[in-house]
Short mmCIF file of C-alpha atoms in Angstrom, two decimals:
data_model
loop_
_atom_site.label_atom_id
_atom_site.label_comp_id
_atom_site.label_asym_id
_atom_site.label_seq_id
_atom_site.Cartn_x
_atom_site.Cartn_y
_atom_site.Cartn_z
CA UNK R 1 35.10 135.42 65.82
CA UNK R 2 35.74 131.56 65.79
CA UNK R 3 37.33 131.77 62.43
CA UNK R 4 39.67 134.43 63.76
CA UNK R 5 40.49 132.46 66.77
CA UNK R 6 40.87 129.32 64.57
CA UNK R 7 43.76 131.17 62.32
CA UNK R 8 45.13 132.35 65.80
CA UNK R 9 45.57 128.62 66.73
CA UNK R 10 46.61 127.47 63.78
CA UNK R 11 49.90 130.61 63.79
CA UNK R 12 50.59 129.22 67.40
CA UNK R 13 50.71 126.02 66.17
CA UNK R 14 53.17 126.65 63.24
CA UNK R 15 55.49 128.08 65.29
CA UNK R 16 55.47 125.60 68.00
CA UNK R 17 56.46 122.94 65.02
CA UNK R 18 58.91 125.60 63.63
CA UNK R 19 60.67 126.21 67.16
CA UNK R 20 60.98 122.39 67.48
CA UNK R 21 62.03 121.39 64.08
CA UNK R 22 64.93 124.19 64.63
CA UNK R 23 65.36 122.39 68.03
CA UNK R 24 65.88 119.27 66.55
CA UNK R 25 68.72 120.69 63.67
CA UNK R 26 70.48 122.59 66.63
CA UNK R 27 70.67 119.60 68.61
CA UNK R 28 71.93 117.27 65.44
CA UNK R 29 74.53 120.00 64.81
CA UNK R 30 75.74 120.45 68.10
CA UNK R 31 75.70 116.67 69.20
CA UNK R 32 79.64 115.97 67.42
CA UNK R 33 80.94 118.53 69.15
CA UNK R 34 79.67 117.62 72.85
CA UNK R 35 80.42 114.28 71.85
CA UNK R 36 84.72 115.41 70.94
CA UNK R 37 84.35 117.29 74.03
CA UNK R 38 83.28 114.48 76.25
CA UNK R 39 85.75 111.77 74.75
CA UNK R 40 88.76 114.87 75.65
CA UNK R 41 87.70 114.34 78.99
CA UNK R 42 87.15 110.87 79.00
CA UNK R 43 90.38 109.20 80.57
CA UNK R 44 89.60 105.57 79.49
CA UNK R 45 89.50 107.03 75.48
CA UNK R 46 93.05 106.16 74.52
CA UNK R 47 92.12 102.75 75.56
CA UNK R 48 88.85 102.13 73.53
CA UNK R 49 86.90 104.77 71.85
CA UNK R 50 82.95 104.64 73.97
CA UNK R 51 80.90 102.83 72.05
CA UNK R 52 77.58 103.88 71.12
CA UNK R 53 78.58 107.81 71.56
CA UNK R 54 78.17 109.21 75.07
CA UNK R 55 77.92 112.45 76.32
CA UNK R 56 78.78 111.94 79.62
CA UNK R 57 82.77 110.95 80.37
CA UNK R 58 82.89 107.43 81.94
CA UNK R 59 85.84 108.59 84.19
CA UNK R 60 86.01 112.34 83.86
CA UNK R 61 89.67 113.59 83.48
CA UNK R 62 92.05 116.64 82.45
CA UNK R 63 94.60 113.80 81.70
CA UNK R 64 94.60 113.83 77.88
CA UNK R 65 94.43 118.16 78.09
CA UNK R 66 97.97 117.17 80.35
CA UNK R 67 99.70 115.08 78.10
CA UNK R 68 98.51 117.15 74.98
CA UNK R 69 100.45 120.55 76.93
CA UNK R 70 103.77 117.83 77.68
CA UNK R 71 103.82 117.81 73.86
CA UNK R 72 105.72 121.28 72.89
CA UNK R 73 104.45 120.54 69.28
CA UNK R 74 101.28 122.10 70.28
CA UNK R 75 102.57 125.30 71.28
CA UNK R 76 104.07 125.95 68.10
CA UNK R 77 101.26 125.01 66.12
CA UNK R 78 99.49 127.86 67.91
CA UNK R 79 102.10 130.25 67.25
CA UNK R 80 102.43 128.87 63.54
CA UNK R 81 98.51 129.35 63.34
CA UNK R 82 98.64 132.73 64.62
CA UNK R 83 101.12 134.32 63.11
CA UNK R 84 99.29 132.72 59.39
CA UNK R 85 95.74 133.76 60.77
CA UNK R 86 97.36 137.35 61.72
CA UNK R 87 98.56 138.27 58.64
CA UNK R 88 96.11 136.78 56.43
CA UNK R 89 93.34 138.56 58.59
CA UNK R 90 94.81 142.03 58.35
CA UNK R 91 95.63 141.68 54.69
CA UNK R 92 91.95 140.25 53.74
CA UNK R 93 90.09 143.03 56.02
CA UNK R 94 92.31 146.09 54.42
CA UNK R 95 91.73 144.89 50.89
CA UNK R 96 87.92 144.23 51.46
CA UNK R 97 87.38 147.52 52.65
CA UNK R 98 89.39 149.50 50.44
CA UNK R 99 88.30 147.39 47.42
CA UNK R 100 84.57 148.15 48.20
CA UNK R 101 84.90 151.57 49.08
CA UNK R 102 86.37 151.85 45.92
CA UNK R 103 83.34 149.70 44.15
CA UNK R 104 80.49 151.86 46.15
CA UNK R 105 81.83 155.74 46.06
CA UNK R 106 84.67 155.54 43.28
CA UNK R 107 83.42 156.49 39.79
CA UNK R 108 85.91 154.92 36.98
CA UNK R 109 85.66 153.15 33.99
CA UNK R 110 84.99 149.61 33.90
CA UNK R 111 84.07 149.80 37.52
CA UNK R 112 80.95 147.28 37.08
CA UNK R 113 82.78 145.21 35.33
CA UNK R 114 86.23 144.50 37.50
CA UNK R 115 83.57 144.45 39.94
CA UNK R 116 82.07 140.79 38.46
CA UNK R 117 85.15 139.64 37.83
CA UNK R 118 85.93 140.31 41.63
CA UNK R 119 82.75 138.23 42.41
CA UNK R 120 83.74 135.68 40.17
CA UNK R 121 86.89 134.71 42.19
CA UNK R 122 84.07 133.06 44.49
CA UNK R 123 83.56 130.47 42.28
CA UNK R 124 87.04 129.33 41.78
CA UNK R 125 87.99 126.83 44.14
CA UNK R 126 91.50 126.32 45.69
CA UNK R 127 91.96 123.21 43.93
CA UNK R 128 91.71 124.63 40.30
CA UNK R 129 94.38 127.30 41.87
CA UNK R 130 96.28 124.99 43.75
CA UNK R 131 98.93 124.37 40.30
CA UNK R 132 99.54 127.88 39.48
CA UNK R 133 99.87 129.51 43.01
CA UNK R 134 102.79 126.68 43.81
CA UNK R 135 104.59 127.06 40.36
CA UNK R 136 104.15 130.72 41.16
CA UNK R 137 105.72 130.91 44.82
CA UNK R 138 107.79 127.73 43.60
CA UNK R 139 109.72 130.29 40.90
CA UNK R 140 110.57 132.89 43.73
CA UNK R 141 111.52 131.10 46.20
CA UNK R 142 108.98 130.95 48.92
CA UNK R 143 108.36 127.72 49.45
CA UNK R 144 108.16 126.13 52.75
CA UNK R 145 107.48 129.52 54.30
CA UNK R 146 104.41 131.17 55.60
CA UNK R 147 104.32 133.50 52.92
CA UNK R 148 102.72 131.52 50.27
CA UNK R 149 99.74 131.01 52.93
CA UNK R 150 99.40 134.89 53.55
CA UNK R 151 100.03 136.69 50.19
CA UNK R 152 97.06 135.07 48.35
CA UNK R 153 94.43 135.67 51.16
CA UNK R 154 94.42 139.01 49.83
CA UNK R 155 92.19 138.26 47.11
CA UNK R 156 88.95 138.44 49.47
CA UNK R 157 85.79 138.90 46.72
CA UNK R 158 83.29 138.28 49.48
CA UNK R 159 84.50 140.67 52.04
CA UNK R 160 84.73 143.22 48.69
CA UNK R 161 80.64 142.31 48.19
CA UNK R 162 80.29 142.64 51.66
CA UNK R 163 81.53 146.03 52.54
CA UNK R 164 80.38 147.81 49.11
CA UNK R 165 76.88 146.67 49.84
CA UNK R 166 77.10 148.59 52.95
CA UNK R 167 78.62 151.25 51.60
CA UNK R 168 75.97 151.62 49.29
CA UNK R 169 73.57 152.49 52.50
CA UNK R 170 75.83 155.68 53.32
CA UNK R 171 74.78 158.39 51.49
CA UNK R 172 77.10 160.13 48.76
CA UNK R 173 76.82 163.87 50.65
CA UNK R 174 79.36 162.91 53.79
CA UNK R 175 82.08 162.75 51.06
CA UNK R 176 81.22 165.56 49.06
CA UNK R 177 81.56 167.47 52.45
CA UNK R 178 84.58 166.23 52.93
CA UNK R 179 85.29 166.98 49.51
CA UNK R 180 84.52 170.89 49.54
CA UNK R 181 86.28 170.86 52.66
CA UNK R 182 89.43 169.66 51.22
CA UNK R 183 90.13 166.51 52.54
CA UNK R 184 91.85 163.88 49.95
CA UNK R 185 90.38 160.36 49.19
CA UNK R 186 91.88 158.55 51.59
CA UNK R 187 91.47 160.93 54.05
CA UNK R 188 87.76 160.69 53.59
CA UNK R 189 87.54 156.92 54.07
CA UNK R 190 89.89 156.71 57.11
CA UNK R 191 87.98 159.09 58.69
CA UNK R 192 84.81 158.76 57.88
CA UNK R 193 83.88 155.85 55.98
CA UNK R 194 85.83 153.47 58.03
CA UNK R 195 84.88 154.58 61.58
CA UNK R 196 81.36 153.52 60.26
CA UNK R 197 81.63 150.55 59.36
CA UNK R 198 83.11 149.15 62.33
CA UNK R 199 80.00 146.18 62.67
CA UNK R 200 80.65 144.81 59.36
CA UNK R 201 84.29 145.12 59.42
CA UNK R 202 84.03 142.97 62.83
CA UNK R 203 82.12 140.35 60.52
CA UNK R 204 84.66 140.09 58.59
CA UNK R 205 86.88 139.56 61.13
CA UNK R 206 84.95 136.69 62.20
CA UNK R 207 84.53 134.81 58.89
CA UNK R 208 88.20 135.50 58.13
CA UNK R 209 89.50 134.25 61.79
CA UNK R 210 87.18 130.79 61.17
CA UNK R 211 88.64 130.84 57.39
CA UNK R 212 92.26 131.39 57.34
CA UNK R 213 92.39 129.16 61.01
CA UNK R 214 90.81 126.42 59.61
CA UNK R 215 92.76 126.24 56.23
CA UNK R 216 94.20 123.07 55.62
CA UNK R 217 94.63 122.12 52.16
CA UNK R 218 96.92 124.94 50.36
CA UNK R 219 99.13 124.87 53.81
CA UNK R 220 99.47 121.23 53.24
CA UNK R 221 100.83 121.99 49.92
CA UNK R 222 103.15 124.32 50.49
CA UNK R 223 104.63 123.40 54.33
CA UNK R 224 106.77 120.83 54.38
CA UNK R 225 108.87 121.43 57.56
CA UNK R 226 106.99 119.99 61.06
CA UNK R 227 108.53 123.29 62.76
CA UNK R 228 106.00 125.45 60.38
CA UNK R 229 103.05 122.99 60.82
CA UNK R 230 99.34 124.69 61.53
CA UNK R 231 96.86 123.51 64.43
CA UNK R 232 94.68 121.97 61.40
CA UNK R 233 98.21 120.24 59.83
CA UNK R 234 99.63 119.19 63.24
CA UNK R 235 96.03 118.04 64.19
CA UNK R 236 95.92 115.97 60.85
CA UNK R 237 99.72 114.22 61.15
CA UNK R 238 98.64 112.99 65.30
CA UNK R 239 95.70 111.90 64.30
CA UNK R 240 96.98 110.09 61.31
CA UNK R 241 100.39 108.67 63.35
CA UNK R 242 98.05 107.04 65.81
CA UNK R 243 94.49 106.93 64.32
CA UNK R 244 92.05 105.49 67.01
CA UNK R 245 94.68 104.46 69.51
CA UNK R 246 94.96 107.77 71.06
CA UNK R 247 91.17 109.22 70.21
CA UNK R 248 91.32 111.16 73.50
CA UNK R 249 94.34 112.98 73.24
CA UNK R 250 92.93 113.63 69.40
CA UNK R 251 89.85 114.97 70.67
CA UNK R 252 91.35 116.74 72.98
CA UNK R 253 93.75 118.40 70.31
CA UNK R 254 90.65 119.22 68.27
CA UNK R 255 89.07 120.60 70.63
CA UNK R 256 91.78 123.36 71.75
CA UNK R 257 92.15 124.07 67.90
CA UNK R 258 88.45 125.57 68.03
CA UNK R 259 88.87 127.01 71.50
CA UNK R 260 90.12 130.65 69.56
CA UNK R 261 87.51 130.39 67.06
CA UNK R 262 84.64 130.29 70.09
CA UNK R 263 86.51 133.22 71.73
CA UNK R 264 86.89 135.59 68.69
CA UNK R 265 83.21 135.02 67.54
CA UNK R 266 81.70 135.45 71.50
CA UNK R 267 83.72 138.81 71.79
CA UNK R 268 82.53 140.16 68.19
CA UNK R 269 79.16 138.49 67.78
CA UNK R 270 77.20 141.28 68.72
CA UNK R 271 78.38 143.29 65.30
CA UNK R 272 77.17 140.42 63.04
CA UNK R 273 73.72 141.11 63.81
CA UNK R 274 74.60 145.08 63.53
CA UNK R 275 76.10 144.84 60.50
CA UNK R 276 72.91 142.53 59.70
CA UNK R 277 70.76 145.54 60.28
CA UNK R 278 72.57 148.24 58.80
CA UNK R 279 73.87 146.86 55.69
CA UNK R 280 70.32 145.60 54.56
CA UNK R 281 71.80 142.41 54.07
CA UNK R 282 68.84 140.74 55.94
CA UNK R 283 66.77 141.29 52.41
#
């Protein structure tokens, strides 16, 4: 009986030190971004940074949020951003789940294969493609437009892993049904397949949003003109044109360009943990 109460104890115990350990790493990751938030609101920031960090605004303030709106820059830099994040979004999502419908229920030769080399386009980071995409887009043309920041989003080999693995939890017999009754392949996946996987097609949507929102480096390659600039590029040029001078208008800048992020992932957070469940990813 003791001993049994004693191992009891001991369980509580580990998860009270587990709960606060993840305590401590939530606080540690959240603390920069209070911390950009408070300086936004901090009216006295474009004078002197506060110094040590505070999370409380000395003289709370919308001014910086008011001077960052006078600037019409910033309004195209959302429009810029969203038409890039638009079209990269739709073209990574279609190709995922197509490509891993295709890797889960199509039977073809090589399919195991192509499949590993998909996987291996994980590993190859934008820098080592950074020289042969712009001599590419260079040759036809398409410089200095958004194109060269949508086309090769297309080429998505997580969201390709991520949909066939929960494809692979469907079973085979809805589309030999749909088979005998005479429906073609495509038929089969748009109405079957991909009515189902609406929680890990919302994923997707999520990591792709953050992703394609947040690029910076291959847009700063291949936008030159300040009319096509991003929220990360026009971010990077203020903050660079007037470094600490201005640190609340910059915070306040940064902290609009993660205001959409926030709002996509609260309205499609519920499916991550759905698509969690169902796809057996959790193993």
């Amino acid at each position: 009986m003791k001993l049994a109460q004693s191992q009891q104890t001991n369980r509580r115990v580990a998860q009270i030190v587990i709960y606060v350990f993840l305590f401590v790493c939530a606080l540690l990751v959240i603390a920069p971004f209070v911390w950009m938030v408070s300086i936004s609101f901090d009216r006295m920031a474009n004078i002197q940074v506060p110094f040590p960090p505070s999370f409380i605004p000395d003289l709370f303030s919308i001014f910086n949020y008011e001077l960052v709106f006078e600037n019409g820059r910033i309004f195209r830099a959302y429009l810029n951003s969203g038409l890039v994040t638009f079209g990269s979004v739709v073209l990574q999502v279609s190709a995922a789940l197509l490509g891993g419908y295709a890797f889960s229920k199509g039977r073809f030769k090589g399919k195991k294969l192509l499949f590993l080399v998909v996987l291996a386009t994980m590993m190859v980071p934008i820098e080592a493609r950074l020289i042969p995409l712009y001599s590419m887009f260079n040759r036809v043309g398409l410089l200095d437009t958004f194109w060269p920041v949508i086309l090769p989003s297309i080429l998505y080999g997580l969201g390709v892993f991520l949909i066939k693995q929960f494809f692979d939890q469907i079973p085979d017999s809805l589309r030999e049904a749909a088979a005998i009754d005479g429906a073609s392949e495509f038929r089969t996946f748009f109405q079957i397949y991909a009515p189902l996987a609406g929680p890990i097609t919302a994923t997707l949507l999520i990591l792709s949003f953050m992703g394609n929102w947040n690029e910076f480096v291959w847009p700063l390659v291949v936008l030159n003109s300040e009319q096509l600039q991003t929220i990360p590029l026009f971010l990077a040029s203020f903050s660079l044109e007037n470094g600490t001078a201005l640190a609340g208008m910059t915070m306040a800048l940064a902290t609009m360009s993660v205001v959409p992020i926030i709002i996509v992932f609260i309205c499609l957070q519920r499916y991550i943990i759905q698509s969690i469940a169902l796809s057996g990813l959790k193993e």
